[in-house]
Amino acid sequence: MNTSFGVKVLLVIICALSSIIVAIVAGLLSHAPGTPKAPAFLRGGGTFTASMLLCLAVCTAIGLL
């Protein structure tokens, strides 16, 4: 599929926003009251990276990017 540059940018932005939501949820789920917040931030960052890579890989595999 031959998509324009604007559509590709919008798809990357959608992937980033959905990955941010997944990372926030993962960070909130991994944080326990009374513990430091640093491990939760690291878990959220790793989850964001994995989710973003997965989303971009799927978009590339189906020919959108």
Short mmCIF file of N, CA, C and O in Angstrom, two decimals, residues 11-24 48 52:
data_model
loop_
_atom_site.label_atom_id
_atom_site.label_comp_id
_atom_site.label_asym_id
_atom_site.label_seq_id
_atom_site.Cartn_x
_atom_site.Cartn_y
_atom_site.Cartn_z
N LEU A 11 0.15 7.61 11.78
CA LEU A 11 0.23 6.24 12.29
C LEU A 11 1.30 6.10 13.37
O LEU A 11 1.08 5.43 14.38
N VAL A 12 2.43 6.76 13.20
CA VAL A 12 3.48 6.71 14.21
C VAL A 12 3.02 7.42 15.48
O VAL A 12 3.28 6.95 16.60
N ILE A 13 2.31 8.53 15.33
CA ILE A 13 1.78 9.24 16.51
C ILE A 13 0.75 8.38 17.23
O ILE A 13 0.75 8.31 18.47
N ILE A 14 -0.10 7.70 16.50
CA ILE A 14 -1.08 6.80 17.12
C ILE A 14 -0.38 5.67 17.86
O ILE A 14 -0.76 5.30 18.98
N CYS A 15 0.67 5.11 17.25
CA CYS A 15 1.45 4.05 17.91
C CYS A 15 2.08 4.58 19.19
O CYS A 15 2.06 3.90 20.22
N ALA A 16 2.62 5.79 19.15
CA ALA A 16 3.27 6.36 20.34
C ALA A 16 2.26 6.62 21.44
O ALA A 16 2.52 6.32 22.61
N LEU A 17 1.10 7.16 21.10
CA LEU A 17 0.10 7.46 22.12
C LEU A 17 -0.46 6.19 22.76
O LEU A 17 -0.66 6.14 23.97
N SER A 18 -0.70 5.19 21.95
CA SER A 18 -1.19 3.93 22.53
C SER A 18 -0.11 3.26 23.38
O SER A 18 -0.41 2.67 24.42
N SER A 19 1.15 3.39 22.98
CA SER A 19 2.24 2.83 23.77
C SER A 19 2.40 3.58 25.09
O SER A 19 2.72 2.97 26.12
N ILE A 20 2.16 4.88 25.09
CA ILE A 20 2.23 5.66 26.33
C ILE A 20 1.14 5.20 27.30
O ILE A 20 1.39 5.05 28.50
N ILE A 21 -0.05 4.95 26.79
CA ILE A 21 -1.14 4.47 27.65
C ILE A 21 -0.78 3.11 28.26
O ILE A 21 -0.98 2.88 29.45
N VAL A 22 -0.25 2.21 27.45
CA VAL A 22 0.15 0.89 27.95
C VAL A 22 1.26 1.03 28.99
O VAL A 22 1.24 0.35 30.02
N ALA A 23 2.21 1.93 28.76
CA ALA A 23 3.31 2.12 29.71
C ALA A 23 2.82 2.70 31.03
O ALA A 23 3.29 2.30 32.10
N ILE A 24 1.88 3.63 30.98
CA ILE A 24 1.33 4.19 32.21
C ILE A 24 0.62 3.11 33.03
O ILE A 24 0.80 3.01 34.24
N PHE A 48 6.94 0.75 27.38
CA PHE A 48 6.74 1.68 26.26
C PHE A 48 7.58 1.26 25.06
O PHE A 48 7.08 1.21 23.93
N MET A 52 5.93 0.05 21.62
CA MET A 52 6.16 0.87 20.42
C MET A 52 6.78 0.03 19.31
O MET A 52 6.37 0.11 18.15
#
